[in-house]
PDB file of C-alpha atoms in Angstrom:
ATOM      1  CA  UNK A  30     -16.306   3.341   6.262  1.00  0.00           C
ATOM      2  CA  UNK A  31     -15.411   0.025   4.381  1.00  0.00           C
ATOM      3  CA  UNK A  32     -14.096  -3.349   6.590  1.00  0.00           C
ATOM      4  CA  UNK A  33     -11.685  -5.275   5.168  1.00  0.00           C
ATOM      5  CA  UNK A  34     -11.265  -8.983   6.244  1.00  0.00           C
ATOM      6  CA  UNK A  35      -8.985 -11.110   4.635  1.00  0.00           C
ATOM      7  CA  UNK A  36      -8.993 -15.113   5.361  1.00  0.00           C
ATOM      8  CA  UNK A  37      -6.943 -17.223   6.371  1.00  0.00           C
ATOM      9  CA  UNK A  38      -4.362 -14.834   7.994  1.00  0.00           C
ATOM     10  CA  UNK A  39      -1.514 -17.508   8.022  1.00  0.00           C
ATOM     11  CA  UNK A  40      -1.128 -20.220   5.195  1.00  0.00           C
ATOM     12  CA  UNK A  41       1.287 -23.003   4.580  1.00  0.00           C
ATOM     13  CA  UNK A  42       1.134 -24.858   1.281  1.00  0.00           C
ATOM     14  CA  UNK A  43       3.551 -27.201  -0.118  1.00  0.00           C
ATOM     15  CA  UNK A  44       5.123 -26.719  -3.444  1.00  0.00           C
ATOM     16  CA  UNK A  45       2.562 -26.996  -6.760  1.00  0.00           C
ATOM     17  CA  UNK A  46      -0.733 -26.687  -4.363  1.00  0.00           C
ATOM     18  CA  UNK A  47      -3.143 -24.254  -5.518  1.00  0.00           C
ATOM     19  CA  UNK A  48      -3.578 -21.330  -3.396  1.00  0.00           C
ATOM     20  CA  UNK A  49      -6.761 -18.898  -2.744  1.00  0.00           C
ATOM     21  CA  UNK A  50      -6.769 -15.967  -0.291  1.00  0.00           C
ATOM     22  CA  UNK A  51      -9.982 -14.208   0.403  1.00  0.00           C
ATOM     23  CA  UNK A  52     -11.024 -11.080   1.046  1.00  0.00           C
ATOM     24  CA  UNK A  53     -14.560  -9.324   2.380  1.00  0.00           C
ATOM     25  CA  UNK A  54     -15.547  -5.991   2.319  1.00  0.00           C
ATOM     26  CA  UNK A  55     -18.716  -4.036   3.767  1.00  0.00           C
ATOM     27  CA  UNK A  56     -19.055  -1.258   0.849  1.00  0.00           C
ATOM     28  CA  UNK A  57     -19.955  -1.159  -2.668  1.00  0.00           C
ATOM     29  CA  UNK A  58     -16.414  -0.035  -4.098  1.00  0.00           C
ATOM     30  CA  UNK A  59     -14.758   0.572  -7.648  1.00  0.00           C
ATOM     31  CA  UNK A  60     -11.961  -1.046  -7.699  1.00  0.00           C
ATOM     32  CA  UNK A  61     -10.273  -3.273  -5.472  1.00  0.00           C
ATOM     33  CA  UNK A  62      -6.450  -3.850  -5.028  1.00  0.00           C
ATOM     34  CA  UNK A  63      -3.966  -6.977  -4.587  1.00  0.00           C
ATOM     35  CA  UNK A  64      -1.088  -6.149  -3.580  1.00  0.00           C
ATOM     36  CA  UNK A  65       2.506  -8.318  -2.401  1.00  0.00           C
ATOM     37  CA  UNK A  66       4.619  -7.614   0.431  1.00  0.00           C
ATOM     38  CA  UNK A  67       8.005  -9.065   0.420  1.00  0.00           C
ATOM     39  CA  UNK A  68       9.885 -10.263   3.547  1.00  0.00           C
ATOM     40  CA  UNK A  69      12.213  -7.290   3.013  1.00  0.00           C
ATOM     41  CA  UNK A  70       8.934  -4.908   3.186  1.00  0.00           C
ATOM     42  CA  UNK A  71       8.610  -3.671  -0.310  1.00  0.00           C
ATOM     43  CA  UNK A  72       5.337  -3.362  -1.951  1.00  0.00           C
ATOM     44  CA  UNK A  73       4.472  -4.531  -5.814  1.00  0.00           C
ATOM     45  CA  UNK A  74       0.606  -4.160  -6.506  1.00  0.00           C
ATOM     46  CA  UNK A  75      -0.324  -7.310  -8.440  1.00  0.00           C
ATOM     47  CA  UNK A  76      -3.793  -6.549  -9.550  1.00  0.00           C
ATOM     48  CA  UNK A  77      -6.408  -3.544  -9.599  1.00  0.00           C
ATOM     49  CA  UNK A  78     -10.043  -5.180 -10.947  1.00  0.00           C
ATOM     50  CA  UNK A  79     -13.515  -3.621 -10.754  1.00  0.00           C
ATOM     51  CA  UNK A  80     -14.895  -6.991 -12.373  1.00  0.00           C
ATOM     52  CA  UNK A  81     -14.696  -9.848 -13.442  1.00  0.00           C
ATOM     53  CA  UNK A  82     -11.533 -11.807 -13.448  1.00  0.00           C
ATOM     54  CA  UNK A  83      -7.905 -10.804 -14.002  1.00  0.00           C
ATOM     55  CA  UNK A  84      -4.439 -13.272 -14.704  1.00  0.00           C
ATOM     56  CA  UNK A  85      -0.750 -12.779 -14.599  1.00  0.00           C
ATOM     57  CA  UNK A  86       1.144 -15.407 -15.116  1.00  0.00           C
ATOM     58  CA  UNK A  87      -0.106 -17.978 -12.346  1.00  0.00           C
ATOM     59  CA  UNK A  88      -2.025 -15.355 -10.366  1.00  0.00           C
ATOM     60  CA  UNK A  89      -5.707 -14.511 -10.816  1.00  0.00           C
ATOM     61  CA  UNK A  90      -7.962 -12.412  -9.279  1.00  0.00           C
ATOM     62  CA  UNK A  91     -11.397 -12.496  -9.269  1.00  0.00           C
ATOM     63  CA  UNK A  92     -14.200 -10.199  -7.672  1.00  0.00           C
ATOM     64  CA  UNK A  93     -17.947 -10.113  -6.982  1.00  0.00           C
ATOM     65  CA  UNK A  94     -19.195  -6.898  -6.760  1.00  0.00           C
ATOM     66  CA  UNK A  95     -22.582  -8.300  -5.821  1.00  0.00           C
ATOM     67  CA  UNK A  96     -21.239 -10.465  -2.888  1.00  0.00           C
ATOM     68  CA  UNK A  97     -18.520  -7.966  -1.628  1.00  0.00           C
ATOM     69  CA  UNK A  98     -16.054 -10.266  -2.315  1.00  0.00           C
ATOM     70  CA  UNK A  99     -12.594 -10.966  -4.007  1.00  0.00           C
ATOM     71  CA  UNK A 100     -10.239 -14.209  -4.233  1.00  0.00           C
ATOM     72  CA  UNK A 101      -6.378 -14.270  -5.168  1.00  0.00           C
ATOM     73  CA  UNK A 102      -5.285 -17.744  -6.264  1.00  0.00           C
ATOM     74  CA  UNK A 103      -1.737 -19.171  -7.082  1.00  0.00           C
ATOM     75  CA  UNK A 104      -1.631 -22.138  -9.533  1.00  0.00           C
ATOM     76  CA  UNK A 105       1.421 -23.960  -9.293  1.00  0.00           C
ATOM     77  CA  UNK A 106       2.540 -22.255  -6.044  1.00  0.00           C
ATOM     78  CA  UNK A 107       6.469 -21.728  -5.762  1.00  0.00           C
ATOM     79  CA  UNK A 108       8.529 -20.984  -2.554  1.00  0.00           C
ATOM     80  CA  UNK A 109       9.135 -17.833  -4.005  1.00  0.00           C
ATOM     81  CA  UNK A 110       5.391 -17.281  -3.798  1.00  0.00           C
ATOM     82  CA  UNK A 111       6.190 -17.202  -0.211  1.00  0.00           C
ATOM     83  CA  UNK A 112       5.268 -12.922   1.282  1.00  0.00           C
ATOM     84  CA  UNK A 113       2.009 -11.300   2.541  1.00  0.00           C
ATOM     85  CA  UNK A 114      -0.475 -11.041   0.164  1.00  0.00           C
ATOM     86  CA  UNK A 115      -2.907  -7.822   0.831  1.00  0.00           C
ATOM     87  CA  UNK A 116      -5.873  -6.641  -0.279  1.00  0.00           C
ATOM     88  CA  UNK A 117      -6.991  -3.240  -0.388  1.00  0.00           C
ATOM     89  CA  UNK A 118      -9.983  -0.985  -1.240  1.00  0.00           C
ATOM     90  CA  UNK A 119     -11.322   2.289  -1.018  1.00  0.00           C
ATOM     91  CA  UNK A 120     -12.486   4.062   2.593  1.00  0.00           C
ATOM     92  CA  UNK A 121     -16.169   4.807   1.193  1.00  0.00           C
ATOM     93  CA  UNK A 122     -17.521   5.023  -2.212  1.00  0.00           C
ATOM     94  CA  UNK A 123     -16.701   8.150  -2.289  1.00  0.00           C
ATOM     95  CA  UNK A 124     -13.105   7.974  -1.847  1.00  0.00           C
ATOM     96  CA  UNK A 125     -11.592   6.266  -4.671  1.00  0.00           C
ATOM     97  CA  UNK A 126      -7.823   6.541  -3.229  1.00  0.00           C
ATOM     98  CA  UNK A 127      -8.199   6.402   0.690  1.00  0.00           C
ATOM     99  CA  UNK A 128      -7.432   3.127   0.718  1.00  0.00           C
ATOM    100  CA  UNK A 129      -8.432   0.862   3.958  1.00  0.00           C
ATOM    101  CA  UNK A 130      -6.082  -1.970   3.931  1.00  0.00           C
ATOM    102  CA  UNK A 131      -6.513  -5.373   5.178  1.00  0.00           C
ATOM    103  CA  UNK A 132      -4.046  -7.171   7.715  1.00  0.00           C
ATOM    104  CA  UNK A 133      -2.850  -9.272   5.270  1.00  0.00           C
ATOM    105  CA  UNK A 134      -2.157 -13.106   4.710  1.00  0.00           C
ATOM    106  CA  UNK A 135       0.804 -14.346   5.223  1.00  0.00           C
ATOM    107  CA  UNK A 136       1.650 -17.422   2.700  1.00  0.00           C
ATOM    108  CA  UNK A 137       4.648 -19.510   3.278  1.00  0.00           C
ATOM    109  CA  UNK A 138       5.456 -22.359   0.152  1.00  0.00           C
ATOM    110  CA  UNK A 139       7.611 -24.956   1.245  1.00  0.00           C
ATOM    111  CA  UNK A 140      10.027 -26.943  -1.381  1.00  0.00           C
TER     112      UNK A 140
ATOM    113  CA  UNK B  15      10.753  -0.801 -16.128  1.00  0.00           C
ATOM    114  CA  UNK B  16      10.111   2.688 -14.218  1.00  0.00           C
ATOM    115  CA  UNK B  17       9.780   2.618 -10.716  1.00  0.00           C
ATOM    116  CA  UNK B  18       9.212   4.970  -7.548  1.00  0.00           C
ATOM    117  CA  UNK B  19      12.683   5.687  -5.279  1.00  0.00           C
ATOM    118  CA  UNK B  20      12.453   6.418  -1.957  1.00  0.00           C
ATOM    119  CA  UNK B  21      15.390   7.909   0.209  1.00  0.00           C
ATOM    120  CA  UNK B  22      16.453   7.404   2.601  1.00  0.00           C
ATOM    121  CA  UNK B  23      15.663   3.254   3.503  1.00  0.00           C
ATOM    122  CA  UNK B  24      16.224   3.853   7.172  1.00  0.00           C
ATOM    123  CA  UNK B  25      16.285   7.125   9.553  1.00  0.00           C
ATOM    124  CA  UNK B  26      16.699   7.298  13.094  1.00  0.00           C
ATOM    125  CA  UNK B  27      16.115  10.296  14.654  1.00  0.00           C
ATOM    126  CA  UNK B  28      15.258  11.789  18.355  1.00  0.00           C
ATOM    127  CA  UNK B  29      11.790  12.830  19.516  1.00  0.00           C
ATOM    128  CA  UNK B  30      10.984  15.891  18.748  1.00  0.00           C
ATOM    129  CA  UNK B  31      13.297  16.544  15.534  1.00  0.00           C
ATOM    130  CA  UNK B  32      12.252  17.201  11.979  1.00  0.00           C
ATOM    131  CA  UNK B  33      12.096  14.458   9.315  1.00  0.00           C
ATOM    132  CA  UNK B  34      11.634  14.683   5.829  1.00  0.00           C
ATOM    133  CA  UNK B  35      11.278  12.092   3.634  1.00  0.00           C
ATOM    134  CA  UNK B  36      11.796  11.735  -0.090  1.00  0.00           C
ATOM    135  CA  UNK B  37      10.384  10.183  -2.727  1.00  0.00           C
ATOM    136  CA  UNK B  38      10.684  10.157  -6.552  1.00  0.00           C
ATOM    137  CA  UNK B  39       7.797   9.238  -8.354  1.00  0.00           C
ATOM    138  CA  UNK B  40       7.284   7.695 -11.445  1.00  0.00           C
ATOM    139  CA  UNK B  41       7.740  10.315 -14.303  1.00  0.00           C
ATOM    140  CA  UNK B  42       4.271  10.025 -16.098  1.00  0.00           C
ATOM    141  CA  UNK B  43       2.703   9.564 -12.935  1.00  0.00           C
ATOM    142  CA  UNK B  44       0.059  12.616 -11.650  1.00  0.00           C
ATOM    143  CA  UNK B  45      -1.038  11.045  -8.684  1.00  0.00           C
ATOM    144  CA  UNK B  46       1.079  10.939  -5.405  1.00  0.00           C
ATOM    145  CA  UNK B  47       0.569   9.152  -1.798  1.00  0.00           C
ATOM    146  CA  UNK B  48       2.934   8.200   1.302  1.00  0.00           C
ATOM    147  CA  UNK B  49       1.122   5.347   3.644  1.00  0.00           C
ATOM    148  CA  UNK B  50       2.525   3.777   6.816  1.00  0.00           C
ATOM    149  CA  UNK B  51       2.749   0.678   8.439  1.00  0.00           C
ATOM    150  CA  UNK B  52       3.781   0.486  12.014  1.00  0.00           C
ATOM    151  CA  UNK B  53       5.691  -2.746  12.899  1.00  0.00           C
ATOM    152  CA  UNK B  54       3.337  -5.826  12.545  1.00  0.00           C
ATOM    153  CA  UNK B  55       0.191  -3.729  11.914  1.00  0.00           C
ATOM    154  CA  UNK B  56      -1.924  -2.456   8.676  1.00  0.00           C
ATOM    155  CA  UNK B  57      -0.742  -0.600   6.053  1.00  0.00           C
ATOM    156  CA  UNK B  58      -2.459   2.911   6.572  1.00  0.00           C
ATOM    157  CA  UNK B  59      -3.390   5.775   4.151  1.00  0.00           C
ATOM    158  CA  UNK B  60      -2.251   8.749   4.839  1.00  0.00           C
ATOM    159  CA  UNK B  61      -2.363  11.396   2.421  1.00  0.00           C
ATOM    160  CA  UNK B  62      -2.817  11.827  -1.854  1.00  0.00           C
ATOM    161  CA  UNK B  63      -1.326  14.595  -3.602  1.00  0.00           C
ATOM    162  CA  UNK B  64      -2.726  15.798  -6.942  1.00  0.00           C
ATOM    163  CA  UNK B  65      -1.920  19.532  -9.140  1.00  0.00           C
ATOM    164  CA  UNK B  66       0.431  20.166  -6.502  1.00  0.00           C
ATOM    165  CA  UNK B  67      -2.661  20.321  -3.560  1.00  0.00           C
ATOM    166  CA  UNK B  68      -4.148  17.351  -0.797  1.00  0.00           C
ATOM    167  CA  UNK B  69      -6.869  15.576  -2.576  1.00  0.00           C
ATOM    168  CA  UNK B  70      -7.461  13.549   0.598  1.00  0.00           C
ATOM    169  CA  UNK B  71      -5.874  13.104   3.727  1.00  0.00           C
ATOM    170  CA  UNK B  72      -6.853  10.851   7.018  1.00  0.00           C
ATOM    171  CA  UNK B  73      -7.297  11.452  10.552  1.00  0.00           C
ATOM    172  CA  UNK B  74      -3.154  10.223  11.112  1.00  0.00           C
ATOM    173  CA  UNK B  75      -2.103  13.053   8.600  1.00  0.00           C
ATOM    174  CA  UNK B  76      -2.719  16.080  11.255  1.00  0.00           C
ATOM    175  CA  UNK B  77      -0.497  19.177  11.933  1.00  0.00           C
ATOM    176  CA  UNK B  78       2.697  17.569  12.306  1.00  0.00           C
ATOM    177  CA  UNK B  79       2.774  16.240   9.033  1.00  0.00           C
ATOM    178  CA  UNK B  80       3.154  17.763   5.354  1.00  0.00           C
ATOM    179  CA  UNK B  81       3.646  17.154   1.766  1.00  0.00           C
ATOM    180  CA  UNK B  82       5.062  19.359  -0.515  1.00  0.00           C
ATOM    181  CA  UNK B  83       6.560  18.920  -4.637  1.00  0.00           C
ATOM    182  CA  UNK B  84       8.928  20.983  -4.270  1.00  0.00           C
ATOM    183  CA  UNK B  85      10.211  20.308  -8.033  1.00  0.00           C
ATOM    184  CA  UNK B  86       9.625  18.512 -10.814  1.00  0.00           C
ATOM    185  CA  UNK B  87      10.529  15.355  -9.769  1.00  0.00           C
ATOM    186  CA  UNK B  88      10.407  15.214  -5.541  1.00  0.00           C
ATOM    187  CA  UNK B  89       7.563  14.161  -3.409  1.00  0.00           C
ATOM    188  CA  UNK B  90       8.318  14.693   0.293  1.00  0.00           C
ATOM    189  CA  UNK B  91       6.779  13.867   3.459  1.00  0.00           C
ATOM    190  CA  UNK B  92       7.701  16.029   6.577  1.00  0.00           C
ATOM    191  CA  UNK B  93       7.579  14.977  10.186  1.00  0.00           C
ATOM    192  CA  UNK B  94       7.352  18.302  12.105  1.00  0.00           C
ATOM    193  CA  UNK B  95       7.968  16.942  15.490  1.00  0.00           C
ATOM    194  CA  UNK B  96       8.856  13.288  15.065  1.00  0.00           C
ATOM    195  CA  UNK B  97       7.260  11.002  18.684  1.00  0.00           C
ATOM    196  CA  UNK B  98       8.031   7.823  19.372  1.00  0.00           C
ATOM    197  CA  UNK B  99       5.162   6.683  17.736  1.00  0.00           C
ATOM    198  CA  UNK B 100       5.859   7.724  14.720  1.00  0.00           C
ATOM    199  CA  UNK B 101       8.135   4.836  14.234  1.00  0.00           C
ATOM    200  CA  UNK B 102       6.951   3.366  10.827  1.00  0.00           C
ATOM    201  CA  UNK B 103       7.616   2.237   7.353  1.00  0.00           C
ATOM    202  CA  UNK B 104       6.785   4.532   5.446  1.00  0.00           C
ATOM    203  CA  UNK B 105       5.704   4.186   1.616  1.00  0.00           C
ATOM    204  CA  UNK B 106       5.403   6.618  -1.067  1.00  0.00           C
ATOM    205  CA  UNK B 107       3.338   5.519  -4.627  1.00  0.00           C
ATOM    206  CA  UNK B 108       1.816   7.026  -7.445  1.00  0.00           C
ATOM    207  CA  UNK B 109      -0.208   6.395  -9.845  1.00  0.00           C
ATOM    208  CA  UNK B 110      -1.736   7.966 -13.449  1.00  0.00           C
ATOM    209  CA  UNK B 111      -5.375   8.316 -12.869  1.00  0.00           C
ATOM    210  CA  UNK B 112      -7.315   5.177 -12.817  1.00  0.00           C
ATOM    211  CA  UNK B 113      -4.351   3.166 -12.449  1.00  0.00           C
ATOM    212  CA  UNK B 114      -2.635   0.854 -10.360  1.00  0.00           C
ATOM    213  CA  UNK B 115      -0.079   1.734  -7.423  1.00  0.00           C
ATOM    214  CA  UNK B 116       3.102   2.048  -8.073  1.00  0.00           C
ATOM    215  CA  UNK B 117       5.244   1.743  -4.500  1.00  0.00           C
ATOM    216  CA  UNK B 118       8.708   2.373  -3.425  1.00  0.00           C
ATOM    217  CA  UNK B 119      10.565   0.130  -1.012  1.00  0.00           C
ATOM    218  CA  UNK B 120      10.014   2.426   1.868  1.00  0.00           C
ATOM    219  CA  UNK B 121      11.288   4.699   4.168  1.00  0.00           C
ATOM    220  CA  UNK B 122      12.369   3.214   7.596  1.00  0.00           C
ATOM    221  CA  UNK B 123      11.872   5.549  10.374  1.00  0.00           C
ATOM    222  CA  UNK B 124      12.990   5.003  13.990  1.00  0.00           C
ATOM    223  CA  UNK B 125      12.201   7.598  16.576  1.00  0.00           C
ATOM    224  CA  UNK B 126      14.332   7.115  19.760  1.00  0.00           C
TER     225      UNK B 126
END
């Protein structure tokens, strides 16, 4: 069964800092998820890679499949930025959509 | 742009009455799921729906829960026998295959 950690659980930035969130996982997997939670609850996935590196706009993901690892990073952060960022991947390798969730970082951008 | 509509945003109901809760997926979408999230914990799978059978399912999904497409267009999630713990947000997606998650806003549900 995979283990998702995500670090750091609470961060504070002010305006036009660069952000990365981080996120560790115990099993070889195909395709890991980024996903946004907004203060009112609502979920908007913001990236699904299996390698490599990914952009939108200011956000970029990037994963190493090798390492178990995946970072989300905000150029030019905004207080609209502000929400729970959480990443996601599958339960085993065999079980591309059981997702295991991680408990999420919550990111707060002050003006 | 399409997205997935959930109804309704917020239930509250007594212990031990039915719940059903709706969801409208995206149109091309073939893939279907409703996760949870209890108040200030993980969001957890739950179950995926795919040719109108459960591809997958976890432990939470037991006999008190169900899925059904009872149309076209509806993807519901029933709560047999709702318990206090059941209290959740609950959050239907889809997805074509391969692709990314598509989520509605969620489904608040309050046992009492």
């Amino acid at each position: 069964k995979n283990e998702v950690e995500q670090s750091p659980q609470n961060l504070t930035a002010q305006e036009g800092e660069f952000i990365t969130i981080n996120c560790s996982y115990s099993v070889g997997i195909s395709a890991l998820h980024w996903l946004q939670q907004h203060p009112g609850g609502g979920i908007v996935s913001l990236f699904m890679l299996s390698s490599g590196k990914k952009k939108h706009g200011r956000l970029i993901a990037t994963i190493n499949i090798q390492e178990k690892h995946s970072s989300l990073h905000i150029t030019a952060s905004h207080p609209r930025d502000s929400a729970v960022y959480i990443c996601a991947v599958p339960r085993s390798s065999g079980s591309a959509r059981q997702l295991t969730f991680g408990s999420g970082t919550q990111l707060t951008v002050l003006p | 742009e399409p997205e997935v509509t959930q109804t309704p945003s917020h239930q509250v109901t007594q212990m031990g009455q039915e719940v059903i809760l709706r969801c409208v997926p995206i149109s091309n979408h073939l893939y279907f799921y409703w996760y949870r999230q209890i108040l200030g914990q993980k969001v957890e799978f739950l179950v995926s729906f795919y040719n109108n059978e459960i591809s997958e399912k976890s432990e939470i999904f037991d006999d008190q829960f169900s899925v059904e497409r009872p149309d076209g267009s509806n993807f519901t999630l029933k709560i047999r026998s709702t318990k206090l713990e059941d209290s959740a947000m609950y959050f239907c997606a889809s997805s074509t295959w391969g692709g990314e998650l598509f989520f509605g806003e969620g489904s608040r549900l309050t046992v009492l």
